[in-house]
Amino acid sequence: MTIEPFVCADDIRSAFSAAMSEMYRKEVPAYGELLSLVADVNSATLDNEPSLRNRLERSDSLDRISEERHGAIRLGTADELSMMRRVFAVMGMYPVGYYDLSTAGVPVHSTAFRPIADASLKRNPFRVFTSLLRLDLLADEALREEARSTLAVRDIFTPAARRLVETAERDGGLGEADAALFVAEVLETFRWHDRALVDVELYHRLHDAHRLVADVVSFNGPHINHLTPRTLDIDAVQAGMPGRGIAPKAFVEGPPTRKCPILLRQTSFKALEESISFRGSDGLWTSGSHTARFGEVEQRGIALTPKGRALYDHVLEKARKSVRPTPDGANAGAYLEALAESFSEFPDDWNAIRAQKLGYFSYSLAKPGKDMPREAVAARDIEALVTTGVLEFDPIVYEDFLPVSAAGIFRSNLGDDDAQRFVESPNLKLFEEQLGTTVIDGFEHYARIEQASIEACLSALALQVTA
Ligand code: OOG
Ligand code: NI
């Protein structure tokens, strides 16, 4: 008997993100327009900056530069979340980070399922920001129960998807035919449903409690609510959207434009009003509308250490205290000015960011020919090795998300009402129970990558010293 080899999880993820992209472009034509704008901006940026082109040619594959980097879904129950974790594991995606959005007026808590190994991120970095609704934060007890019983009877996974997850877990992977079927079956979960699961009256009550509650509870599945390609110049994409007939949110979330990009900058186009239908008590369908789906772009920078992240949170909060951005964008200009002003506190120079231990770097040996400072190698003195030019360093890219930015993206797409308030209640322990496992700590992960690069350099240098 011959044993069929397993398809690599990275390849299943690549096939899945390509299938999602194709489905979403068909379902949301404005998203196709955004992709074409991003491709144009990226190729113009590469033409204008040959040094960037050279660097990316070495580290990334240029032909995939404009592909999707992430998407997002919102789930209704703990069972859905833990099953989703098993589905993503088949594609080599694991839960990293915990984001509590109750503090920002959105009744969910979230994680991002993503590849972790460097080679996997390079092969295809696709991540899914996954939120779980927190009905416990809703004040109206009767409504909470109605939402709960609506969610209890739906199954967002196809029987074949469930069976293939079990096969993959039992055997340790999927063969070619099963992997292809798995991608097709899992895609069904993310598809748009234009027929609501609830009647129009319940829809409106859910909607009045919070738009997000209606979005999660009213349908037969967690439609992918956006996809996000990578851009090399997010300011150009933001400026270019109106010319393509798509309405951008008021400003780019995250840090302002800088020489040394940090963390993550994101912007999106506003969610579209789409027609859906509700079944009446007479069994007939009547039409209505729902706003949920949009398109986003992202530009990533260096991963920050806890110290760097604290400084980021501090300068961001300072800007937001002086000008709180309103969802309708009326004070966007003033907010961006306050942001630029407060970020002047954050060093904008790679070596300063490194020397002050604000960001994570990957170290490598500079070209040979440098004098070998034996003492510095023996003393593991990284600073001396950098100053003497023996070691070079490159920023490690931030692969995760930012709660304040995520809330800004949520809100600009949930309509322009003023932010609602919920009791601040981060609950990592509850989330991990719902997920069925612990979430991976992003900081520890970046620190390990940095440390591994240092150890590799020191071992190579030690060999040179003894040779
Ligand atoms: C998720 C919003 C968060 C991001 O890029 O920060 C997100 C949502 O709207 O469901 O995707
Ligand atoms: Ni997003």
PDB file of N, CA and C in Angstrom, residues 222-298:
ATOM      1  N   PRO A 222     -20.502  33.315   9.650  1.00  0.00           N
ATOM      2  CA  PRO A 222     -19.685  34.507   9.872  1.00  0.00           C
ATOM      3  C   PRO A 222     -19.043  34.956   8.558  1.00  0.00           C
ATOM      4  N   HIS A 223     -19.850  35.591   7.705  1.00  0.00           N
ATOM      5  CA  HIS A 223     -19.304  36.083   6.426  1.00  0.00           C
ATOM      6  C   HIS A 223     -17.997  36.809   6.668  1.00  0.00           C
ATOM      7  N   ILE A 224     -17.037  36.577   5.805  1.00  0.00           N
ATOM      8  CA  ILE A 224     -15.792  37.351   5.888  1.00  0.00           C
ATOM      9  C   ILE A 224     -16.199  38.812   5.716  1.00  0.00           C
ATOM     10  N   ASN A 225     -15.792  39.680   6.662  1.00  0.00           N
ATOM     11  CA  ASN A 225     -16.295  41.058   6.576  1.00  0.00           C
ATOM     12  C   ASN A 225     -15.319  42.017   5.909  1.00  0.00           C
ATOM     13  N   HIS A 226     -14.054  41.617   5.786  1.00  0.00           N
ATOM     14  CA  HIS A 226     -13.122  42.344   4.916  1.00  0.00           C
ATOM     15  C   HIS A 226     -11.890  41.507   4.645  1.00  0.00           C
ATOM     16  N   LEU A 227     -11.200  41.869   3.568  1.00  0.00           N
ATOM     17  CA  LEU A 227      -9.875  41.320   3.301  1.00  0.00           C
ATOM     18  C   LEU A 227      -8.942  42.518   3.168  1.00  0.00           C
ATOM     19  N   THR A 228      -7.655  42.257   3.365  1.00  0.00           N
ATOM     20  CA  THR A 228      -6.711  43.370   3.480  1.00  0.00           C
ATOM     21  C   THR A 228      -5.396  43.070   2.772  1.00  0.00           C
ATOM     22  N   PRO A 229      -5.171  43.675   1.611  1.00  0.00           N
ATOM     23  CA  PRO A 229      -3.870  43.513   0.968  1.00  0.00           C
ATOM     24  C   PRO A 229      -2.826  44.426   1.610  1.00  0.00           C
ATOM     25  N   ARG A 230      -1.564  44.181   1.272  1.00  0.00           N
ATOM     26  CA  ARG A 230      -0.466  44.985   1.800  1.00  0.00           C
ATOM     27  C   ARG A 230      -0.130  46.090   0.801  1.00  0.00           C
ATOM     28  N   THR A 231       0.068  47.287   1.317  1.00  0.00           N
ATOM     29  CA  THR A 231       0.522  48.350   0.438  1.00  0.00           C
ATOM     30  C   THR A 231       1.875  48.868   0.904  1.00  0.00           C
ATOM     31  N   LEU A 232       2.652  49.375  -0.033  1.00  0.00           N
ATOM     32  CA  LEU A 232       3.956  49.960   0.295  1.00  0.00           C
ATOM     33  C   LEU A 232       3.811  51.449   0.581  1.00  0.00           C
ATOM     34  N   ASP A 233       2.621  52.017   0.321  1.00  0.00           N
ATOM     35  CA  ASP A 233       2.423  53.447   0.578  1.00  0.00           C
ATOM     36  C   ASP A 233       0.950  53.698   0.921  1.00  0.00           C
ATOM     37  N   ILE A 234       0.645  53.570   2.205  1.00  0.00           N
ATOM     38  CA  ILE A 234      -0.756  53.630   2.627  1.00  0.00           C
ATOM     39  C   ILE A 234      -1.344  55.030   2.437  1.00  0.00           C
ATOM     40  N   ASP A 235      -0.498  56.058   2.562  1.00  0.00           N
ATOM     41  CA  ASP A 235      -1.011  57.425   2.373  1.00  0.00           C
ATOM     42  C   ASP A 235      -1.488  57.621   0.925  1.00  0.00           C
ATOM     43  N   ALA A 236      -0.746  57.015  -0.024  1.00  0.00           N
ATOM     44  CA  ALA A 236      -1.141  57.133  -1.432  1.00  0.00           C
ATOM     45  C   ALA A 236      -2.449  56.378  -1.690  1.00  0.00           C
ATOM     46  N   VAL A 237      -2.637  55.246  -1.029  1.00  0.00           N
ATOM     47  CA  VAL A 237      -3.888  54.499  -1.211  1.00  0.00           C
ATOM     48  C   VAL A 237      -5.061  55.293  -0.618  1.00  0.00           C
ATOM     49  N   GLN A 238      -4.840  55.848   0.575  1.00  0.00           N
ATOM     50  CA  GLN A 238      -5.892  56.647   1.225  1.00  0.00           C
ATOM     51  C   GLN A 238      -6.312  57.796   0.299  1.00  0.00           C
ATOM     52  N   ALA A 239      -5.291  58.470  -0.276  1.00  0.00           N
ATOM     53  CA  ALA A 239      -5.571  59.626  -1.133  1.00  0.00           C
ATOM     54  C   ALA A 239      -6.207  59.203  -2.458  1.00  0.00           C
ATOM     55  N   GLY A 240      -5.900  57.966  -2.903  1.00  0.00           N
ATOM     56  CA  GLY A 240      -6.350  57.536  -4.231  1.00  0.00           C
ATOM     57  C   GLY A 240      -7.756  56.950  -4.259  1.00  0.00           C
ATOM     58  N   MET A 241      -8.310  56.617  -3.078  1.00  0.00           N
ATOM     59  CA  MET A 241      -9.608  55.919  -3.072  1.00  0.00           C
ATOM     60  C   MET A 241     -10.740  56.711  -3.725  1.00  0.00           C
ATOM     61  N   PRO A 242     -10.915  58.000  -3.356  1.00  0.00           N
ATOM     62  CA  PRO A 242     -12.061  58.712  -3.956  1.00  0.00           C
ATOM     63  C   PRO A 242     -12.018  58.714  -5.482  1.00  0.00           C
ATOM     64  N   GLY A 243     -10.819  58.823  -6.052  1.00  0.00           N
ATOM     65  CA  GLY A 243     -10.674  58.811  -7.509  1.00  0.00           C
ATOM     66  C   GLY A 243     -11.144  57.504  -8.135  1.00  0.00           C
ATOM     67  N   ARG A 244     -11.225  56.445  -7.333  1.00  0.00           N
ATOM     68  CA  ARG A 244     -11.699  55.158  -7.837  1.00  0.00           C
ATOM     69  C   ARG A 244     -13.154  54.916  -7.464  1.00  0.00           C
ATOM     70  N   GLY A 245     -13.786  55.954  -6.938  1.00  0.00           N
ATOM     71  CA  GLY A 245     -15.197  55.807  -6.593  1.00  0.00           C
ATOM     72  C   GLY A 245     -15.433  55.024  -5.308  1.00  0.00           C
ATOM     73  N   ILE A 246     -14.409  54.942  -4.424  1.00  0.00           N
ATOM     74  CA  ILE A 246     -14.634  54.264  -3.145  1.00  0.00           C
ATOM     75  C   ILE A 246     -14.367  55.255  -2.010  1.00  0.00           C
ATOM     76  N   ALA A 247     -15.221  55.195  -0.980  1.00  0.00           N
ATOM     77  CA  ALA A 247     -15.170  56.194   0.094  1.00  0.00           C
ATOM     78  C   ALA A 247     -14.294  55.711   1.242  1.00  0.00           C
ATOM     79  N   PRO A 248     -13.126  56.344   1.462  1.00  0.00           N
ATOM     80  CA  PRO A 248     -12.253  55.897   2.554  1.00  0.00           C
ATOM     81  C   PRO A 248     -12.784  56.313   3.912  1.00  0.00           C
ATOM     82  N   LYS A 249     -12.376  55.588   4.959  1.00  0.00           N
ATOM     83  CA  LYS A 249     -12.636  56.081   6.305  1.00  0.00           C
ATOM     84  C   LYS A 249     -11.867  57.374   6.480  1.00  0.00           C
ATOM     85  N   ALA A 250     -12.127  58.107   7.578  1.00  0.00           N
ATOM     86  CA  ALA A 250     -11.638  59.485   7.653  1.00  0.00           C
ATOM     87  C   ALA A 250     -10.119  59.612   7.744  1.00  0.00           C
ATOM     88  N   PHE A 251      -9.458  58.659   8.374  1.00  0.00           N
ATOM     89  CA  PHE A 251      -8.000  58.769   8.514  1.00  0.00           C
ATOM     90  C   PHE A 251      -7.384  57.394   8.666  1.00  0.00           C
ATOM     91  N   VAL A 252      -6.067  57.342   8.484  1.00  0.00           N
ATOM     92  CA  VAL A 252      -5.335  56.092   8.627  1.00  0.00           C
ATOM     93  C   VAL A 252      -5.153  55.810  10.122  1.00  0.00           C
ATOM     94  N   GLU A 253      -5.506  54.586  10.557  1.00  0.00           N
ATOM     95  CA  GLU A 253      -5.342  54.210  11.965  1.00  0.00           C
ATOM     96  C   GLU A 253      -3.877  53.890  12.267  1.00  0.00           C
ATOM     97  N   GLY A 254      -3.507  54.046  13.532  1.00  0.00           N
ATOM     98  CA  GLY A 254      -2.166  53.658  13.972  1.00  0.00           C
ATOM     99  C   GLY A 254      -1.231  54.842  14.003  1.00  0.00           C
ATOM    100  N   PRO A 255       0.086  54.569  13.908  1.00  0.00           N
ATOM    101  CA  PRO A 255       1.056  55.662  13.969  1.00  0.00           C
ATOM    102  C   PRO A 255       0.966  56.557  12.736  1.00  0.00           C
ATOM    103  N   PRO A 256       1.479  57.785  12.829  1.00  0.00           N
ATOM    104  CA  PRO A 256       1.479  58.656  11.653  1.00  0.00           C
ATOM    105  C   PRO A 256       2.568  58.231  10.659  1.00  0.00           C
ATOM    106  N   THR A 257       2.635  58.903   9.523  1.00  0.00           N
ATOM    107  CA  THR A 257       3.696  58.661   8.532  1.00  0.00           C
ATOM    108  C   THR A 257       5.054  58.910   9.187  1.00  0.00           C
ATOM    109  N   ARG A 258       5.983  57.964   9.011  1.00  0.00           N
ATOM    110  CA  ARG A 258       7.308  58.114   9.609  1.00  0.00           C
ATOM    111  C   ARG A 258       8.376  57.588   8.671  1.00  0.00           C
ATOM    112  N   LYS A 259       9.643  57.969   8.949  1.00  0.00           N
ATOM    113  CA  LYS A 259      10.772  57.406   8.184  1.00  0.00           C
ATOM    114  C   LYS A 259      10.937  55.940   8.535  1.00  0.00           C
ATOM    115  N   CYS A 260      10.870  55.620   9.829  1.00  0.00           N
ATOM    116  CA  CYS A 260      11.025  54.240  10.295  1.00  0.00           C
ATOM    117  C   CYS A 260       9.659  53.734  10.725  1.00  0.00           C
ATOM    118  N   PRO A 261       8.976  52.991   9.872  1.00  0.00           N
ATOM    119  CA  PRO A 261       7.619  52.546  10.215  1.00  0.00           C
ATOM    120  C   PRO A 261       7.599  51.627  11.431  1.00  0.00           C
ATOM    121  N   ILE A 262       6.637  51.863  12.327  1.00  0.00           N
ATOM    122  CA  ILE A 262       6.480  51.001  13.498  1.00  0.00           C
ATOM    123  C   ILE A 262       5.093  50.353  13.460  1.00  0.00           C
ATOM    124  N   LEU A 263       4.999  49.156  14.021  1.00  0.00           N
ATOM    125  CA  LEU A 263       3.733  48.436  14.185  1.00  0.00           C
ATOM    126  C   LEU A 263       2.935  48.355  12.887  1.00  0.00           C
ATOM    127  N   LEU A 264       1.778  48.969  12.871  1.00  0.00           N
ATOM    128  CA  LEU A 264       0.837  48.708  11.792  1.00  0.00           C
ATOM    129  C   LEU A 264       0.019  49.956  11.496  1.00  0.00           C
ATOM    130  N   ARG A 265      -0.092  50.291  10.191  1.00  0.00           N
ATOM    131  CA  ARG A 265      -1.015  51.363   9.795  1.00  0.00           C
ATOM    132  C   ARG A 265      -2.096  50.720   8.919  1.00  0.00           C
ATOM    133  N   GLN A 266      -3.337  51.157   9.103  1.00  0.00           N
ATOM    134  CA  GLN A 266      -4.464  50.549   8.379  1.00  0.00           C
ATOM    135  C   GLN A 266      -5.469  51.602   7.973  1.00  0.00           C
ATOM    136  N   THR A 267      -6.065  51.397   6.803  1.00  0.00           N
ATOM    137  CA  THR A 267      -7.240  52.205   6.486  1.00  0.00           C
ATOM    138  C   THR A 267      -8.214  51.318   5.707  1.00  0.00           C
ATOM    139  N   SER A 268      -9.446  51.775   5.569  1.00  0.00           N
ATOM    140  CA  SER A 268     -10.432  50.925   4.918  1.00  0.00           C
ATOM    141  C   SER A 268     -11.420  51.785   4.141  1.00  0.00           C
ATOM    142  N   PHE A 269     -12.157  51.130   3.253  1.00  0.00           N
ATOM    143  CA  PHE A 269     -13.288  51.874   2.688  1.00  0.00           C
ATOM    144  C   PHE A 269     -14.538  51.488   3.455  1.00  0.00           C
ATOM    145  N   LYS A 270     -15.493  52.407   3.462  1.00  0.00           N
ATOM    146  CA  LYS A 270     -16.663  52.216   4.311  1.00  0.00           C
ATOM    147  C   LYS A 270     -17.504  51.030   3.863  1.00  0.00           C
ATOM    148  N   ALA A 271     -18.069  50.352   4.828  1.00  0.00           N
ATOM    149  CA  ALA A 271     -18.887  49.184   4.511  1.00  0.00           C
ATOM    150  C   ALA A 271     -20.065  49.574   3.620  1.00  0.00           C
ATOM    151  N   LEU A 272     -20.418  48.647   2.747  1.00  0.00           N
ATOM    152  CA  LEU A 272     -21.472  48.934   1.772  1.00  0.00           C
ATOM    153  C   LEU A 272     -22.828  48.495   2.307  1.00  0.00           C
ATOM    154  N   GLU A 273     -23.865  49.198   1.853  1.00  0.00           N
ATOM    155  CA  GLU A 273     -25.211  48.781   2.229  1.00  0.00           C
ATOM    156  C   GLU A 273     -25.636  47.721   1.225  1.00  0.00           C
ATOM    157  N   GLU A 274     -25.969  46.534   1.720  1.00  0.00           N
ATOM    158  CA  GLU A 274     -26.284  45.433   0.812  1.00  0.00           C
ATOM    159  C   GLU A 274     -27.691  44.928   1.076  1.00  0.00           C
ATOM    160  N   SER A 275     -28.327  44.436   0.000  1.00  0.00           N
ATOM    161  CA  SER A 275     -29.714  44.025   0.228  1.00  0.00           C
ATOM    162  C   SER A 275     -29.774  42.589   0.751  1.00  0.00           C
ATOM    163  N   ILE A 276     -30.643  42.411   1.709  1.00  0.00           N
ATOM    164  CA  ILE A 276     -30.854  41.086   2.299  1.00  0.00           C
ATOM    165  C   ILE A 276     -32.363  40.867   2.373  1.00  0.00           C
ATOM    166  N   SER A 277     -32.790  39.648   2.735  1.00  0.00           N
ATOM    167  CA  SER A 277     -34.231  39.490   2.909  1.00  0.00           C
ATOM    168  C   SER A 277     -34.568  38.739   4.187  1.00  0.00           C
ATOM    169  N   PHE A 278     -35.766  39.030   4.663  1.00  0.00           N
ATOM    170  CA  PHE A 278     -36.268  38.450   5.916  1.00  0.00           C
ATOM    171  C   PHE A 278     -37.517  37.643   5.619  1.00  0.00           C
ATOM    172  N   ARG A 279     -37.664  36.504   6.293  1.00  0.00           N
ATOM    173  CA  ARG A 279     -38.878  35.709   6.101  1.00  0.00           C
ATOM    174  C   ARG A 279     -39.971  36.200   7.060  1.00  0.00           C
ATOM    175  N   GLY A 280     -41.126  36.432   6.481  1.00  0.00           N
ATOM    176  CA  GLY A 280     -42.244  36.896   7.305  1.00  0.00           C
ATOM    177  C   GLY A 280     -42.999  35.723   7.905  1.00  0.00           C
ATOM    178  N   SER A 281     -43.951  36.001   8.785  1.00  0.00           N
ATOM    179  CA  SER A 281     -44.712  34.915   9.413  1.00  0.00           C
ATOM    180  C   SER A 281     -45.559  34.189   8.367  1.00  0.00           C
ATOM    181  N   ASP A 282     -45.828  34.856   7.222  1.00  0.00           N
ATOM    182  CA  ASP A 282     -46.572  34.208   6.133  1.00  0.00           C
ATOM    183  C   ASP A 282     -45.656  33.355   5.254  1.00  0.00           C
ATOM    184  N   GLY A 283     -44.375  33.283   5.621  1.00  0.00           N
ATOM    185  CA  GLY A 283     -43.453  32.461   4.838  1.00  0.00           C
ATOM    186  C   GLY A 283     -42.868  33.175   3.636  1.00  0.00           C
ATOM    187  N   LEU A 284     -43.334  34.394   3.371  1.00  0.00           N
ATOM    188  CA  LEU A 284     -42.821  35.122   2.204  1.00  0.00           C
ATOM    189  C   LEU A 284     -41.598  35.966   2.594  1.00  0.00           C
ATOM    190  N   TRP A 285     -40.716  36.188   1.619  1.00  0.00           N
ATOM    191  CA  TRP A 285     -39.497  36.951   1.888  1.00  0.00           C
ATOM    192  C   TRP A 285     -39.713  38.424   1.556  1.00  0.00           C
ATOM    193  N   THR A 286     -39.307  39.304   2.451  1.00  0.00           N
ATOM    194  CA  THR A 286     -39.374  40.739   2.156  1.00  0.00           C
ATOM    195  C   THR A 286     -37.957  41.303   2.184  1.00  0.00           C
ATOM    196  N   SER A 287     -37.752  42.407   1.464  1.00  0.00           N
ATOM    197  CA  SER A 287     -36.362  42.860   1.354  1.00  0.00           C
ATOM    198  C   SER A 287     -36.016  43.915   2.398  1.00  0.00           C
ATOM    199  N   GLY A 288     -34.730  43.924   2.764  1.00  0.00           N
ATOM    200  CA  GLY A 288     -34.188  44.885   3.716  1.00  0.00           C
ATOM    201  C   GLY A 288     -32.727  45.122   3.356  1.00  0.00           C
ATOM    202  N   SER A 289     -31.995  45.757   4.240  1.00  0.00           N
ATOM    203  CA  SER A 289     -30.581  45.954   3.919  1.00  0.00           C
ATOM    204  C   SER A 289     -29.722  45.810   5.167  1.00  0.00           C
ATOM    205  N   HIS A 290     -28.432  45.539   4.925  1.00  0.00           N
ATOM    206  CA  HIS A 290     -27.494  45.318   6.021  1.00  0.00           C
ATOM    207  C   HIS A 290     -26.126  45.858   5.603  1.00  0.00           C
ATOM    208  N   THR A 291     -25.427  46.458   6.564  1.00  0.00           N
ATOM    209  CA  THR A 291     -24.118  47.042   6.278  1.00  0.00           C
ATOM    210  C   THR A 291     -23.065  46.277   7.052  1.00  0.00           C
ATOM    211  N   ALA A 292     -22.139  45.623   6.360  1.00  0.00           N
ATOM    212  CA  ALA A 292     -21.122  44.875   7.098  1.00  0.00           C
ATOM    213  C   ALA A 292     -19.795  44.790   6.364  1.00  0.00           C
ATOM    214  N   ARG A 293     -19.835  44.681   5.028  1.00  0.00           N
ATOM    215  CA  ARG A 293     -18.604  44.279   4.355  1.00  0.00           C
ATOM    216  C   ARG A 293     -17.858  45.461   3.744  1.00  0.00           C
ATOM    217  N   PHE A 294     -16.542  45.409   3.866  1.00  0.00           N
ATOM    218  CA  PHE A 294     -15.715  46.506   3.388  1.00  0.00           C
ATOM    219  C   PHE A 294     -14.377  45.972   2.892  1.00  0.00           C
ATOM    220  N   GLY A 295     -13.458  46.870   2.568  1.00  0.00           N
ATOM    221  CA  GLY A 295     -12.104  46.477   2.153  1.00  0.00           C
ATOM    222  C   GLY A 295     -11.121  47.324   2.922  1.00  0.00           C
ATOM    223  N   GLU A 296      -9.954  46.781   3.176  1.00  0.00           N
ATOM    224  CA  GLU A 296      -8.969  47.461   4.009  1.00  0.00           C
ATOM    225  C   GLU A 296      -7.590  47.325   3.369  1.00  0.00           C
ATOM    226  N   VAL A 297      -6.646  48.185   3.746  1.00  0.00           N
ATOM    227  CA  VAL A 297      -5.234  48.007   3.356  1.00  0.00           C
ATOM    228  C   VAL A 297      -4.380  48.143   4.608  1.00  0.00           C
ATOM    229  N   GLU A 298      -3.222  47.509   4.578  1.00  0.00           N
ATOM    230  CA  GLU A 298      -2.321  47.603   5.723  1.00  0.00           C
ATOM    231  C   GLU A 298      -0.888  47.836   5.272  1.00  0.00           C
TER     232      GLU A 298
END
